């Protein structure tokens, strides 16, 4: 029994109800620009998507933070916008400007075969799986349809989401064609990541906080529920984490209606409330990335506050959003030390 529990990956044990004093951890955007070894490797390819689609390099970038800091999980290095790319929309990442997507007609999106066009990603998953220590889990991921569609419709990052919200309320049938294409492609894409060796999945819903309750129901909950159900039908045991950033008081509804196994909590989420409102669902989060950037005493105190609030509950320590690129790598190392020292 002891041997069995020792051979389990701590990250996966948390989904089975384990709640050790020293919780498992990983960080959103743990691979990326705050690491000098990432910046060096990034220079060797012309575009960001070249990095995502070169398995040898993407696997190396995935492994970099785990090698340095010993997180309990690696997250596949890719991006949520590889799905629109696979659907036939042109996606470019411009230095300092973020993603740019060319407009496309909903009827021109090509969900059939989209997942096949992402085969380099599955090769990355295989390579990472083979290289990771036995105790480290590998998380595959995709963007949730609403969040991915914001980039597809707005043509890039947005401040007010005016175009997509207008489309969603004024021409829901046309918008539904886009969402449908993303749902279909995402189901196959996640399925293929699991087949290639991902131990768990995370669905990033970064922009769930900009919708009214009925619109949230329609464009966040319904498509996510379909993806979760379809992936589950193919892989009944795969843990799925939903991260509905900014969902606020809609978090319990999201948890119950989508059927995810774990919930990512953004920094604004009150921990005692989230814990009480979502039952036994595993929770993950929610350190402010700015506190990680700051380091020092406030970082130590916040790690304790969050872990104390989650004591006795299945929990994965993480940030409330991604690592900020100016973050000193030593602060990330400190998170690992501090968590391991908790008894
Ligand atoms: O090389 C570079 O500097 C590009 C920066 C970068 C990186 C490192 C982008 C561009 N994407 C990524 C990797 C990435 N993106 C990962 C890899 C694994 C890891 O976490 O270490 C993941 C999971 C994502 C997911 C992602 N991409 C999200 C959801 C999570 C979140 O941050 O909210 C979103 C919204 C994107 C879109 C995206 N990708 C990149 C940019 C600049 C953006 C736009 C962000 C915005 O609109 O604010």
Coordinates of N, CA, C and O and ligand atoms in Angstrom, one line a residue, residues 26-33 38 42 48 51-52 61-62 65 75-81 93-95 97-99 141-143 147 150-151 156-158 202 204-207 243 245 321-322 325, ligand 1:
X26 N 2.7 23.3 -9.9 CA 3.2 23.7 -11.2 C 2.8 25.1 -11.4 O 2.0 25.6 -10.6
X27 N 3.3 25.8 -12.4 CA 2.9 27.2 -12.6 C 2.4 27.4 -14.1 O 3.1 27.0 -15.0
X28 N 1.3 28.1 -14.3 CA 0.9 28.5 -15.6 C 2.0 29.3 -16.2 O 2.6 30.2 -15.6
X29 N 2.3 29.0 -17.5 CA 3.4 29.7 -18.2 C 4.8 29.4 -17.5 O 5.6 30.3 -17.5
X30 N 4.9 28.3 -17.0 CA 6.2 28.0 -16.3 C 7.4 27.8 -17.3 O 8.5 28.0 -17.0
X31 N 7.0 27.5 -18.6 CA 8.0 27.6 -19.6 C 7.8 28.9 -20.3 O 6.7 29.3 -20.5
X32 N 8.9 29.6 -20.6 CA 8.7 30.9 -21.3 C 9.8 31.9 -21.0 O 10.8 31.6 -20.5
X33 N 9.4 33.1 -21.3 CA 10.4 34.2 -21.4 C 11.2 34.6 -20.2 O 12.2 35.3 -20.3
X38 N 15.1 29.5 -22.2 CA 14.0 29.6 -23.2 C 14.3 30.7 -24.2 O 14.2 30.5 -25.4
X42 N 14.5 30.2 -28.1 CA 13.5 30.9 -28.9 C 14.2 31.6 -30.1 O 13.6 31.7 -31.2
X48 N 7.3 32.1 -33.4 CA 6.8 31.3 -32.2 C 6.1 30.0 -32.6 O 6.3 29.0 -31.9
X51 N 8.4 27.2 -33.1 CA 8.8 26.6 -31.9 C 7.8 25.5 -31.4 O 8.1 24.4 -31.1
X52 N 6.5 25.9 -31.5 CA 5.4 25.0 -31.2 C 5.4 23.7 -32.0 O 5.0 22.7 -31.6
X61 N 11.7 22.9 -24.4 CA 11.2 24.0 -23.6 C 10.2 23.5 -22.5 O 10.2 24.1 -21.4
X62 N 9.4 22.5 -22.8 CA 8.5 21.9 -21.8 C 9.3 21.4 -20.6 O 8.9 21.6 -19.4
X65 N 11.7 24.1 -17.3 CA 11.4 24.5 -15.9 C 11.4 23.3 -14.9 O 11.7 23.4 -13.7
X75 N 3.8 21.2 -18.3 CA 2.7 21.5 -19.2 C 3.3 21.6 -20.6 O 4.3 22.3 -20.8
X76 N 2.6 20.8 -21.5 CA 3.0 20.8 -22.9 C 3.3 22.2 -23.4 O 2.5 23.1 -23.1
X77 N 4.4 22.4 -24.1 CA 4.7 23.8 -24.7 C 4.0 23.8 -26.0 O 4.4 23.2 -27.0
X78 N 3.0 24.7 -26.1 CA 2.3 24.9 -27.4 C 1.5 26.2 -27.1 O 1.9 27.0 -26.3
X79 N 0.4 26.4 -27.8 CA -0.4 27.6 -27.6 C -1.8 27.3 -27.9 O -2.1 26.4 -28.7
X80 N -2.8 28.0 -27.3 CA -4.2 27.8 -27.6 C -4.5 28.1 -29.1 O -5.5 27.6 -29.6
X81 N -3.7 29.0 -29.7 CA -4.0 29.5 -31.0 C -3.5 28.5 -32.1 O -3.7 28.8 -33.3
X93 N 2.4 35.5 -34.7 CA 2.8 36.1 -33.4 C 3.9 37.2 -33.7 O 5.0 36.8 -34.2
X94 N 3.5 38.4 -33.5 CA 4.5 39.5 -33.8 C 5.1 39.9 -32.5 O 4.5 40.1 -31.5
X95 N 6.5 40.1 -32.6 CA 7.3 40.4 -31.4 C 6.7 41.7 -30.8 O 6.5 42.7 -31.4
X97 N 3.8 42.5 -30.0 CA 2.4 42.9 -30.3 C 1.4 41.8 -30.0 O 0.2 42.0 -30.1
X98 N 1.8 40.6 -29.8 CA 0.9 39.5 -29.5 C 0.4 38.9 -30.8 O 0.9 39.2 -31.9
X99 N -0.6 38.0 -30.7 CA -1.1 37.3 -31.9 C -1.9 38.1 -32.8 O -2.6 39.1 -32.4
X141 N -3.2 20.5 -23.1 CA -4.2 21.6 -22.9 C -4.8 22.0 -24.2 O -4.2 21.7 -25.3
X142 N -5.8 22.8 -24.1 CA -6.4 23.5 -25.2 C -7.1 24.8 -24.6 O -7.4 24.8 -23.5
X143 N -7.3 25.7 -25.5 CA -8.2 26.9 -25.1 C -9.6 26.4 -25.1 O -10.0 25.5 -25.9
X147 N -12.9 31.4 -25.5 CA -11.6 32.2 -25.5 C -10.9 32.1 -26.8 O -10.3 33.1 -27.3
X150 N -12.5 34.4 -29.3 CA -12.2 35.8 -29.1 C -11.1 36.2 -30.0 O -11.2 37.3 -30.7
X151 N -10.0 35.4 -30.1 CA -8.9 35.7 -31.0 C -9.3 35.6 -32.4 O -8.8 36.4 -33.3
X156 N -7.1 39.1 -32.8 CA -5.9 39.2 -31.8 C -6.4 39.4 -30.4 O -7.6 39.2 -30.1
X157 N -5.6 39.9 -29.6 CA -6.0 40.3 -28.2 C -7.0 41.4 -28.3 O -6.9 42.2 -29.2
X158 N -7.8 41.5 -27.3 CA -8.8 42.6 -27.3 C -8.9 43.2 -25.9 O -8.6 42.6 -24.9
X202 N -5.8 20.5 -19.3 CA -6.4 21.7 -18.7 C -7.1 22.5 -19.9 O -6.5 22.6 -21.0
X204 N -8.2 26.1 -20.9 CA -8.0 27.5 -20.5 C -9.2 28.4 -21.0 O -9.4 28.6 -22.2
X205 N -9.9 28.9 -20.1 CA -11.0 29.9 -20.5 C -10.7 31.2 -19.9 O -11.2 31.7 -18.9
X206 N -9.7 31.8 -20.5 CA -9.1 33.1 -20.0 C -10.1 34.2 -20.0 O -10.0 35.1 -19.1
X207 N -11.0 34.3 -20.9 CA -11.9 35.4 -21.1 C -13.3 35.1 -20.7 O -14.3 35.7 -21.2
X243 N -10.2 26.1 -16.3 CA -9.7 27.4 -15.7 C -10.6 28.5 -16.2 O -10.2 29.2 -17.2
X245 N -11.1 31.8 -16.0 CA -10.6 33.0 -15.3 C -11.7 34.1 -15.3 O -12.3 34.4 -16.4
X321 N -2.7 33.3 -12.7 CA -2.6 33.5 -14.1 C -1.1 33.2 -14.4 O -0.4 32.8 -13.5
X322 N -0.6 33.5 -15.6 CA 0.7 33.1 -16.0 C 1.9 33.8 -15.4 O 1.7 35.0 -15.0
X325 N 6.9 37.9 -17.4 CA 8.2 37.6 -18.0 C 9.4 38.2 -17.3 O 10.5 37.7 -17.3
Ligands
LIG1 O1 8.0 33.4 -27.3 C1 7.2 34.2 -26.8 O2 7.6 35.1 -26.0 C2 5.7 34.1 -26.9 C3 4.9 34.2 -25.6 C4 4.0 33.0 -25.5 C5 4.3 31.8 -24.8 C6 5.5 31.5 -24.0 C7 2.8 32.8 -26.2 C8 2.2 33.8 -27.1 N1 2.3 31.6 -25.8 C9 3.1 30.9 -25.0 C10 3.0 29.5 -24.5 C11 1.7 29.1 -23.9 N2 0.5 29.7 -24.1 C12 1.6 28.0 -23.1 C13 2.7 27.0 -22.8 C14 2.8 26.3 -21.6 C15 3.1 27.0 -20.3 O3 2.2 27.5 -19.7 O4 4.3 27.1 -19.9 C16 0.2 28.0 -22.7 C17 -0.5 27.0 -21.8 C18 -0.5 29.1 -23.4 C19 -1.9 29.3 -23.3 C20 -2.4 30.6 -23.8 N3 -2.1 31.3 -25.0 C21 -3.5 31.3 -23.3 C22 -4.3 30.8 -22.1 C23 -3.6 31.1 -20.8 C24 -3.5 32.6 -20.5 O5 -2.3 33.0 -20.5 O6 -4.5 33.3 -20.3 C25 -3.8 32.4 -24.1 C26 -4.9 33.5 -23.8 C27 -2.9 32.4 -25.1 C28 -2.8 33.4 -26.3 C29 -1.5 34.0 -26.4 N4 -0.3 33.3 -26.7 C30 0.8 34.2 -26.8 C31 0.3 35.5 -26.5 C32 1.1 36.8 -26.5 C33 -1.1 35.4 -26.3 C34 -2.1 36.5 -26.1 C35 -2.4 36.8 -24.6 C36 -3.4 37.9 -24.4 O7 -4.3 38.1 -25.3 O8 -3.3 38.6 -23.4

